[in-house]
Coordinates of C-alpha atoms in Angstrom, one line a residue:
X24 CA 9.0 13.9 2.5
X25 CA 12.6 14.2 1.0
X26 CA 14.7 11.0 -0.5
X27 CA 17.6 10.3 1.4
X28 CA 21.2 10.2 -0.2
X29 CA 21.2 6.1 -0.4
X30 CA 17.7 6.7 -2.9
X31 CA 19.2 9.0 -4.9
X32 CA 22.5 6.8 -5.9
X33 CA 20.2 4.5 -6.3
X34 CA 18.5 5.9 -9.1
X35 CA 22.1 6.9 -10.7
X36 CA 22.8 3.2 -10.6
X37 CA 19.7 2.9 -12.3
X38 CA 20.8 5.1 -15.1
X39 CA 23.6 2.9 -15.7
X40 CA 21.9 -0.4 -15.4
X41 CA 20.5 -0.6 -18.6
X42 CA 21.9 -2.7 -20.2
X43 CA 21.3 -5.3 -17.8
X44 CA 18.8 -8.2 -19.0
X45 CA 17.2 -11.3 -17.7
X46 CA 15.7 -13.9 -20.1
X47 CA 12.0 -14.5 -19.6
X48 CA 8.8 -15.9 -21.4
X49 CA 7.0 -13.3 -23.5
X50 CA 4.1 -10.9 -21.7
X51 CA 0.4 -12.2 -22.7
X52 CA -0.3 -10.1 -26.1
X53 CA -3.6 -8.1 -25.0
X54 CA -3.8 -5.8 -22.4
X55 CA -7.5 -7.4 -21.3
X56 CA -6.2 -11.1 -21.3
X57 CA -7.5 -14.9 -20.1
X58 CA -4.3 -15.8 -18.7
X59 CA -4.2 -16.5 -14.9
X60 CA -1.9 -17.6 -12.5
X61 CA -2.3 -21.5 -13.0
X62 CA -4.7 -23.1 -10.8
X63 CA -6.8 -20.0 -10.3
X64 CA -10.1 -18.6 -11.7
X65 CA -10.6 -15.0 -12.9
X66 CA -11.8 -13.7 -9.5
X67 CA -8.2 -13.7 -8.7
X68 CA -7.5 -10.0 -9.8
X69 CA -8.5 -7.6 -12.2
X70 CA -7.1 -4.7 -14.5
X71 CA -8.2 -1.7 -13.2
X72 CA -9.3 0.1 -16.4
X73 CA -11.3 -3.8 -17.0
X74 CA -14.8 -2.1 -17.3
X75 CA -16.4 -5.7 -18.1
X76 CA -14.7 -7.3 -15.6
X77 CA -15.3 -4.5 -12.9
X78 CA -19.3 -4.5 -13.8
X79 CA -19.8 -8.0 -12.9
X80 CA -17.4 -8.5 -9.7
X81 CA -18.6 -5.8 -7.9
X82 CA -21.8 -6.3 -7.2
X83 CA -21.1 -9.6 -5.2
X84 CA -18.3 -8.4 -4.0
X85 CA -19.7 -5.4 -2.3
X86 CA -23.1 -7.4 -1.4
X87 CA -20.3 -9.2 0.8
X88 CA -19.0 -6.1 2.4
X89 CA -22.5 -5.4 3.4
X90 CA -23.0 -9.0 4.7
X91 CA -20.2 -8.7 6.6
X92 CA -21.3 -5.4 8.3
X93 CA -24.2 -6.9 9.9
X94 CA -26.4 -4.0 9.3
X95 CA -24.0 -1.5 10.2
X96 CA -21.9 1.1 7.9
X97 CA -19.1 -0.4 5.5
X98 CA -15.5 0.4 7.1
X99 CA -13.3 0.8 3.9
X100 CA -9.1 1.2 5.2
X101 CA -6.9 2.0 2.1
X102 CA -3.4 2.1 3.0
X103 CA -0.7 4.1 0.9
X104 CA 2.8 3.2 -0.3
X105 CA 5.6 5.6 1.5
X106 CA 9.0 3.1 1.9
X107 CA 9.7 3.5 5.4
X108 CA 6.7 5.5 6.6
X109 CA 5.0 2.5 6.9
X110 CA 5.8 2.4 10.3
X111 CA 3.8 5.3 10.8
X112 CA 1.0 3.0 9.3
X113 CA 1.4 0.0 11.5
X114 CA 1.6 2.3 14.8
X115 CA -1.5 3.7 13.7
X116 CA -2.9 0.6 13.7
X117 CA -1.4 -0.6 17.2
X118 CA -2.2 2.6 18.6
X119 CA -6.5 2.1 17.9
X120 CA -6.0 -1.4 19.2
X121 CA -4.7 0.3 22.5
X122 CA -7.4 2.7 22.8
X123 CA -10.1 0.3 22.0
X124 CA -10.9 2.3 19.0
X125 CA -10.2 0.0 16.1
X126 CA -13.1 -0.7 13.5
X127 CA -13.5 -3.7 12.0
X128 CA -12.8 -3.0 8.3
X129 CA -14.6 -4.7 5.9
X130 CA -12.5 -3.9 3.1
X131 CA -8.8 -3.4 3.2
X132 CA -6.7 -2.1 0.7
X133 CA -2.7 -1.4 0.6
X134 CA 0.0 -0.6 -1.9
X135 CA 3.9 -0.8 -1.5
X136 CA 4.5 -0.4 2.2
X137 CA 0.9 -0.4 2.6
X138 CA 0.5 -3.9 1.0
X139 CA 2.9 -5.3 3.6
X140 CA 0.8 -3.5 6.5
X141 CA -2.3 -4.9 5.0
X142 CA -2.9 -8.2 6.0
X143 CA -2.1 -7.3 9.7
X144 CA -4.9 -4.9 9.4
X145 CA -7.6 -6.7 7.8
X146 CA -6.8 -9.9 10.3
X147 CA -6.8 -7.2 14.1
X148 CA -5.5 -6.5 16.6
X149 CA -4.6 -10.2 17.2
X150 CA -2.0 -9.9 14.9
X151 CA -0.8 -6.6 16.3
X152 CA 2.6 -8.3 18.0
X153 CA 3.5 -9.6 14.4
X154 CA 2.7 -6.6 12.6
X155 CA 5.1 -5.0 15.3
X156 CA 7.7 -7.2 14.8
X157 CA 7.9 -6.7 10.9
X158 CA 7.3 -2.6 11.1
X159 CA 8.6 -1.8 14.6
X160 CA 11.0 -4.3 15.5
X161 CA 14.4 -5.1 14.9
X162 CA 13.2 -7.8 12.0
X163 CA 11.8 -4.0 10.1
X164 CA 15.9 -4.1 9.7
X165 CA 16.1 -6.8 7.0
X166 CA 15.3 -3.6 4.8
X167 CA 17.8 -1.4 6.1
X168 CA 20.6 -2.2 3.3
X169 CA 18.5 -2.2 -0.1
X170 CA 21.8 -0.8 -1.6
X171 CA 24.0 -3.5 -1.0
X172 CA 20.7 -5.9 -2.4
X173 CA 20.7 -4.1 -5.6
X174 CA 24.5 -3.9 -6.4
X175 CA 24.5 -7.7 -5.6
X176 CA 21.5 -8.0 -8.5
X177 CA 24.1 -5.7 -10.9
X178 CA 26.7 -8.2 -10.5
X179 CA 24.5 -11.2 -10.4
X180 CA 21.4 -10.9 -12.9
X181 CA 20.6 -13.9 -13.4
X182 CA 19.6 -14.0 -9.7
X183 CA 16.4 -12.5 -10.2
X184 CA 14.8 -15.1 -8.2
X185 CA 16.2 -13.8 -4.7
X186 CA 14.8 -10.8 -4.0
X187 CA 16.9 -10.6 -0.9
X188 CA 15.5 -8.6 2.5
X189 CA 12.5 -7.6 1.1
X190 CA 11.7 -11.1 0.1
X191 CA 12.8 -12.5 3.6
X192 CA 10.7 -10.1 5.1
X193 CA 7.3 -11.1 3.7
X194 CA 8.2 -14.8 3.4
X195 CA 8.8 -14.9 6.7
X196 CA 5.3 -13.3 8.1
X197 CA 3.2 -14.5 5.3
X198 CA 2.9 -17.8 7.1
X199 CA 0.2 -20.6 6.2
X200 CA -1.6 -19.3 9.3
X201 CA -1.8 -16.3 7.9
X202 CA -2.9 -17.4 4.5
X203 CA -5.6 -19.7 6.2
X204 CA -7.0 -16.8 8.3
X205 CA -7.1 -14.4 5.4
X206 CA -9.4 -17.6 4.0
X207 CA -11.5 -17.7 6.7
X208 CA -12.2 -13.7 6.7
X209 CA -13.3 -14.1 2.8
X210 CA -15.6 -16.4 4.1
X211 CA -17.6 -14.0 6.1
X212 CA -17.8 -11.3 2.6
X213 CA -14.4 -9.2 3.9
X214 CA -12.2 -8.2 1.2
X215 CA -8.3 -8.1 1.1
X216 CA -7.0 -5.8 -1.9
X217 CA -3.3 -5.2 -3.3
X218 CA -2.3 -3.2 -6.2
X219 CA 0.8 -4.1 -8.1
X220 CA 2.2 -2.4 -10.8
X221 CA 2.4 -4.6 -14.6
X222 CA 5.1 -3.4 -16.1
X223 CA 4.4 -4.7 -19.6
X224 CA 0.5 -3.2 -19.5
X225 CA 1.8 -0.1 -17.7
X226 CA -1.5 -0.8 -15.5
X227 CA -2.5 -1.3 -12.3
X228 CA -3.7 -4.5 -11.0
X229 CA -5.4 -5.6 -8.1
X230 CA -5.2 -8.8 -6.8
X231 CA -7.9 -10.3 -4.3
X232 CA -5.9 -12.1 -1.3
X233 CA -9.3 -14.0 0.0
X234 CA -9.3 -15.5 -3.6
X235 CA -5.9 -16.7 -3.7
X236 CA -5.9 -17.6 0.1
X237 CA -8.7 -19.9 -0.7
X238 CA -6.8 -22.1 -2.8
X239 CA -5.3 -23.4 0.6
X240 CA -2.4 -24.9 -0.4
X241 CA 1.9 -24.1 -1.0
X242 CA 1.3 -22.6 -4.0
X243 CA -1.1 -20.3 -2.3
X244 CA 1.2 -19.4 0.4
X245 CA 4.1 -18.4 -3.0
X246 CA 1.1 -16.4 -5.0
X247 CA 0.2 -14.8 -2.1
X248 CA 3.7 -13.7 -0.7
X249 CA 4.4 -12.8 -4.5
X250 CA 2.3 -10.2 -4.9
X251 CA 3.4 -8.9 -1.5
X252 CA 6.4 -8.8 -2.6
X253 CA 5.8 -7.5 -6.1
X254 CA 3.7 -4.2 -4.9
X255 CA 6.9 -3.4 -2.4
X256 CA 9.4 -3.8 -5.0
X257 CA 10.5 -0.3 -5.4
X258 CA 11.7 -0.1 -8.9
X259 CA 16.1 0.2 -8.3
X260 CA 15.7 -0.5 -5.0
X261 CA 14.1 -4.5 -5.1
X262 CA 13.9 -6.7 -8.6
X263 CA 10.8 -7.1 -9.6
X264 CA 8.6 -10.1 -9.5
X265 CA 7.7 -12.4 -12.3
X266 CA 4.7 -13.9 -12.1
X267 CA 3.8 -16.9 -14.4
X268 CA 0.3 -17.1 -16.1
X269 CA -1.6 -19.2 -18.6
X270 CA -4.4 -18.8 -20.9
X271 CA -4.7 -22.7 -21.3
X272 CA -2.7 -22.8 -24.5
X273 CA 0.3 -20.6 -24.2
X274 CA 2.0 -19.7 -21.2
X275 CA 3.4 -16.0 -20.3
X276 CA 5.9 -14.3 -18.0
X277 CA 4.3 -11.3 -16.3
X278 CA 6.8 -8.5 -15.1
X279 CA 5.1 -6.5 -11.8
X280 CA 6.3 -3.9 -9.2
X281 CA 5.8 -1.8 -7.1
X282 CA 1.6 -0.5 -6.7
X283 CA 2.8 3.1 -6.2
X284 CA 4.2 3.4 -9.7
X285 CA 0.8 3.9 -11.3
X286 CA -1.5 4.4 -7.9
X287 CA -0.5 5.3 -4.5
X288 CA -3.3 4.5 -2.9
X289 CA -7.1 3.1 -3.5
X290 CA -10.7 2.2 -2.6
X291 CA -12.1 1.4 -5.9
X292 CA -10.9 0.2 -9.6
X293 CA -10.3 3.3 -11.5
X294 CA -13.1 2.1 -14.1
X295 CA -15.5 2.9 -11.0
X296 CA -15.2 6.7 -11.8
X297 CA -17.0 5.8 -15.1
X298 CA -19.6 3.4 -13.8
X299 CA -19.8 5.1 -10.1
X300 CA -23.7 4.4 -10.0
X301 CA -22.5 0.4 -9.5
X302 CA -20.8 1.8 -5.8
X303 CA -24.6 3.4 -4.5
X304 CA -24.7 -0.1 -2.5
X305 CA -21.6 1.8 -0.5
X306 CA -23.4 4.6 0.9
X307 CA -22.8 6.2 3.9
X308 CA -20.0 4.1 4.4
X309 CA -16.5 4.9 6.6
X310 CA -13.4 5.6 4.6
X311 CA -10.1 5.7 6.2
X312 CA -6.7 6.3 4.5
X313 CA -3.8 5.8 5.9
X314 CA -0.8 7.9 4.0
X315 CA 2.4 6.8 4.9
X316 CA 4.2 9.4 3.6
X317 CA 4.1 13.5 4.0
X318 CA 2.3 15.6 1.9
X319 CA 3.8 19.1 2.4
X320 CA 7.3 20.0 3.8
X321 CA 8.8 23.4 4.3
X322 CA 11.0 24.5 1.0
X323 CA 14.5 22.7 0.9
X324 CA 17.2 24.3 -1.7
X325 CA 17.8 22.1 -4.4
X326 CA 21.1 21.3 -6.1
X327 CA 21.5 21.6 -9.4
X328 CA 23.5 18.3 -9.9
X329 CA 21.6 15.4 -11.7
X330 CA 21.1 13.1 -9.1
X331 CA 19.1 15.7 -6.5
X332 CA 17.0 17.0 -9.5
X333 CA 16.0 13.3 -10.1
X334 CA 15.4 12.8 -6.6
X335 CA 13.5 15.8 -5.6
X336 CA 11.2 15.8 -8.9
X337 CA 10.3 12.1 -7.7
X338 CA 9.4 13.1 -4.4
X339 CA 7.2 15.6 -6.0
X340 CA 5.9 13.5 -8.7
X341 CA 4.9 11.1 -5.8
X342 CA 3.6 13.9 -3.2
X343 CA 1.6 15.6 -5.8
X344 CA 0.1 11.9 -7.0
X345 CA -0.9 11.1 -3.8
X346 CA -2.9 14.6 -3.4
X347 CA -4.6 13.6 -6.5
X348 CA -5.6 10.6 -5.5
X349 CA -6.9 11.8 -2.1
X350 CA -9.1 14.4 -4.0
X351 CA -10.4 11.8 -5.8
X352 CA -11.5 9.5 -3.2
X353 CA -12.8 12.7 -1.3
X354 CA -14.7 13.4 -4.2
X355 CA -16.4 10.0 -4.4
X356 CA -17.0 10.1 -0.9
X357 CA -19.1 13.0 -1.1
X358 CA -20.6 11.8 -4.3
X359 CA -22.0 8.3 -1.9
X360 CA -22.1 10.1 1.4
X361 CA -19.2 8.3 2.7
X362 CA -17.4 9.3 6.0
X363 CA -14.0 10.4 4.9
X364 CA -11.1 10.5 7.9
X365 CA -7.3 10.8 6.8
X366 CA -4.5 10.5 8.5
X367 CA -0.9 11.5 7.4
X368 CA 2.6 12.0 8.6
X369 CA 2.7 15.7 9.4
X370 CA 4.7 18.4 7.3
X371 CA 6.6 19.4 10.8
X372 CA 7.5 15.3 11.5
X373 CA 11.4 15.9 11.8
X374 CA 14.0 14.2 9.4
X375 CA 11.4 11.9 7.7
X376 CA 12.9 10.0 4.5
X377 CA 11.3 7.3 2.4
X378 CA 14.6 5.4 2.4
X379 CA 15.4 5.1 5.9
X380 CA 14.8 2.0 7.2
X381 CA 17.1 2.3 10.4
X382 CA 15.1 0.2 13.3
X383 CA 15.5 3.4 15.4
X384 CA 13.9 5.3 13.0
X385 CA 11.1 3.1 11.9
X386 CA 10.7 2.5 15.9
X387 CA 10.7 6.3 16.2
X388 CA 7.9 6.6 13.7
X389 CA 5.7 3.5 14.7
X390 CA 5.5 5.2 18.3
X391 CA 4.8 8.4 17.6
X392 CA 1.7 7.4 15.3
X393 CA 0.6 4.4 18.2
X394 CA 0.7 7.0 20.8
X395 CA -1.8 9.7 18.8
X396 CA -3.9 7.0 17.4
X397 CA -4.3 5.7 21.1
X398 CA -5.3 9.0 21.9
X399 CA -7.6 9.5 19.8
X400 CA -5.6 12.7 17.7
X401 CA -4.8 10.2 14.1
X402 CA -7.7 11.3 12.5
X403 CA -8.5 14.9 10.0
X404 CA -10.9 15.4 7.0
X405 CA -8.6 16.7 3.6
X406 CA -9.1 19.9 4.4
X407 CA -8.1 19.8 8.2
X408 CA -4.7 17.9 7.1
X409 CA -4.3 20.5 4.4
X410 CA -4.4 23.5 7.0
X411 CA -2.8 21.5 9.5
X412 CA 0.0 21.2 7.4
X413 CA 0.2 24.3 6.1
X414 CA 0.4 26.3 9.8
X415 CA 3.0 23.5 10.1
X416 CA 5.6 24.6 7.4
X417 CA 5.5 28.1 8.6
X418 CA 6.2 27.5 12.0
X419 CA 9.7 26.5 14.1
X420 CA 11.6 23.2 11.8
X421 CA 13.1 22.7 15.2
X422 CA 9.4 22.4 17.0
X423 CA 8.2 18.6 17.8
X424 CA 5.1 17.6 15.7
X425 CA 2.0 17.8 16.9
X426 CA -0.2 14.5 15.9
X427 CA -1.7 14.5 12.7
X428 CA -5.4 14.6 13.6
X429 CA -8.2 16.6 15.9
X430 CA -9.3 14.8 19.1
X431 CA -11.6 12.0 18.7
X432 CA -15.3 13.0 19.7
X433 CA -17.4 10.2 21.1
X434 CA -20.2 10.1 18.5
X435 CA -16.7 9.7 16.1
X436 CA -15.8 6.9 17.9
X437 CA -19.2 5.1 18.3
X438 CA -19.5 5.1 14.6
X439 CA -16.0 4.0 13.9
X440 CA -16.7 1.2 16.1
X441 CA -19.9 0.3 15.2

């Protein structure tokens, strides 16, 4: 993954942005607080180092999951943040539809561009022509110009509440359809997870959709979109969101961003690593991740002006994060017996960037990954991705790239859809 030239003056005009405020309501006082969106209960989110909170939501939450299963194995999809490579998460997605190989996930996760693919995934495949309008489609161009969107916020501050392309985006597929069939899922013991970043705590939160969906009214519909919104909002790039809480005598201004600031993907609370024993109930279940972003590439020379150190430090802040987190989930997975299957953009995927959000090349990408997932060549374990990608920066640049995963065996594809 590199960061195209439009990221990295970005993050100069970050440098010189500093001084810019915007007036807002102080941030609730403790980092484990009572204050909630108004109009919802606690089961709305929680702070993922919340070790109280986490021990008593997660056994009914995951007694749920297992309702919902019928019997059968869990199917947990978590969904990574990438900018533009999300395409290569929402043609993943298309592409199992197509070859009838799709599971019915249980729990769905997402953060950043994963967030945005999320609710397409945990709804299926009958929302696939939406998901390929917003990822795939010539709407995926609302995105294109984030520069322009954030000089207009420099000149106009005070305009935090537009959050321009982004914010037309998701407002305009998070429909009260959508909201209402999100509901209806949470019914059944499915969960829908996002991660946001709060600024103030400096922690990750995740926010349960089902929860807020079952409120069932407008300001359903706004939370909901919000915190869409919010875990996109690519710190430079997009404002971020302010979300308004109360603990019943004092109301607060919460600041939250983008997910992949503090995690870039997930498939439990990091408080679970302490009290692991609480996720036995999970056993033997399917994990897929989705990474929308690449996790090797061949060695590029790097300039020694500012804005390219910035730039290429990030990208390897973020590609060595995302590694991190992958061993982690890899290590829980073995530590329950779960059924891990990854699937990334390859290190030999040409002229990939994170800030390109051209509708020919999120079309490019969302193709490429439909047309492996449909047959049946997504899918690796770590340590197949790992070789796979490390044949891959030795061999031609100029070569096409393979898909990312081995071919699908039958007994795979029995349990996947089981």
């Amino acid at each position: 993954m590199h960061i195209g030239k439009s990221l990295l003056s970005l993050v100069c005009l970050v440098l010189l942005a500093g001084c810019v405020t915007q007036s807002r309501q102080p941030p609730p006082p403790t980092l484990i607080s009572s204050a909630l969106p108004v109009g919802f209960d606690a089961n709305v989110r929680i702070v993922t180092t919340d070790r109280s909170r986490f021990s008593t939501s997660s056994p009914p939450l995951i007694q749920g999951l297992r309702r919902a299963a019928h019997g059968g194995a869990v199917n947990i999809l978590a969904l990574s943040g990438g900018g533009s490579g999300g395409a290569f998460g929402a043609g993943a997605l298309a592409g199992m539809s197509r070859g009838n190989a799709r599971p019915d996930f249980q729990l769905v996760t997402g953060v950043s561009a994963g967030a945005l693919i999320a609710p397409f995934a945990f709804l299926g495949p009958a929302w696939d022509p939406a998901l390929q309008d917003a990822f795939g489609g010539e709407r995926s161009y609302l995105i294109h110009s984030a520069t322009s969107s954030f000089l207009a916020r420099l000149a106009f501050p005070s305009g935090m509440a537009n959050h321009g392309r982004l914010y037309e985006l998701v407002d305009h597929f998070v429909t009260p359809e959508m909201v209402a069939a999100v509901a209806a899922e949470t019914l059944k013991g499915r969960r829908l997870i996002i991660a946001t970043t709060d600024l103030d705590k400096r922690e990750t939160v995740l926010w349960d959709m089902g929860v807020i969906a079952a409120r069932g009214d407008a300001a359903a519909r706004l939370l909901f979109r919000d915190v869409l919104v919010a875990s996109a909002s690519v710190p430079g790039m997009f404002p971020p969101v302010i979300i308004h809480v109360s603990d019943g005598l004092h109301s607060y201004d919460e600041l939250h961003v983008d997910g992949s600031v503090t995690t870039p993907l997930f498939i439990t609370p990091l408080v679970a690593d302490i009290v692991s024993t609480s996720l036995d109930q999970l056993n033997d279940s399917n994990v897929y991740v989705i990474v929308n972003s690449q996790l090797a590439s061949p060695p590029h020379r790097t300039s020694l002006q500012t804005p390219q150190l910035l730039g290429r430090s990030f990208s390897a802040q973020l590609m060595y994060k995302t590694k991190e987190t992958i061993a982690f989930i890899d290590s829980v997975a073995r530590e329950h017996h779960m059924h891990l299957r990854i699937a990334v953009i390859p290190a030999d995927y040409p002229d990939h960037s994170f800030a390109d959000f051209r509708p020919k090349s999120l079309q490019r990408l969302f193709d490429y990954a439909a047309d492996c997932a449909a047959r049946g060549r997504l899918w690796a374990t770590p340590a197949e991705g790992v070789q796979r990608d490390q044949v891959a920066v030795m061999g031609d640049p100029h070569a096409a790239a393979s898909c990312p995963g081995l071919a699908t065996t039958a007994s795979d594809q029995d349990r996947a859809t089981q």
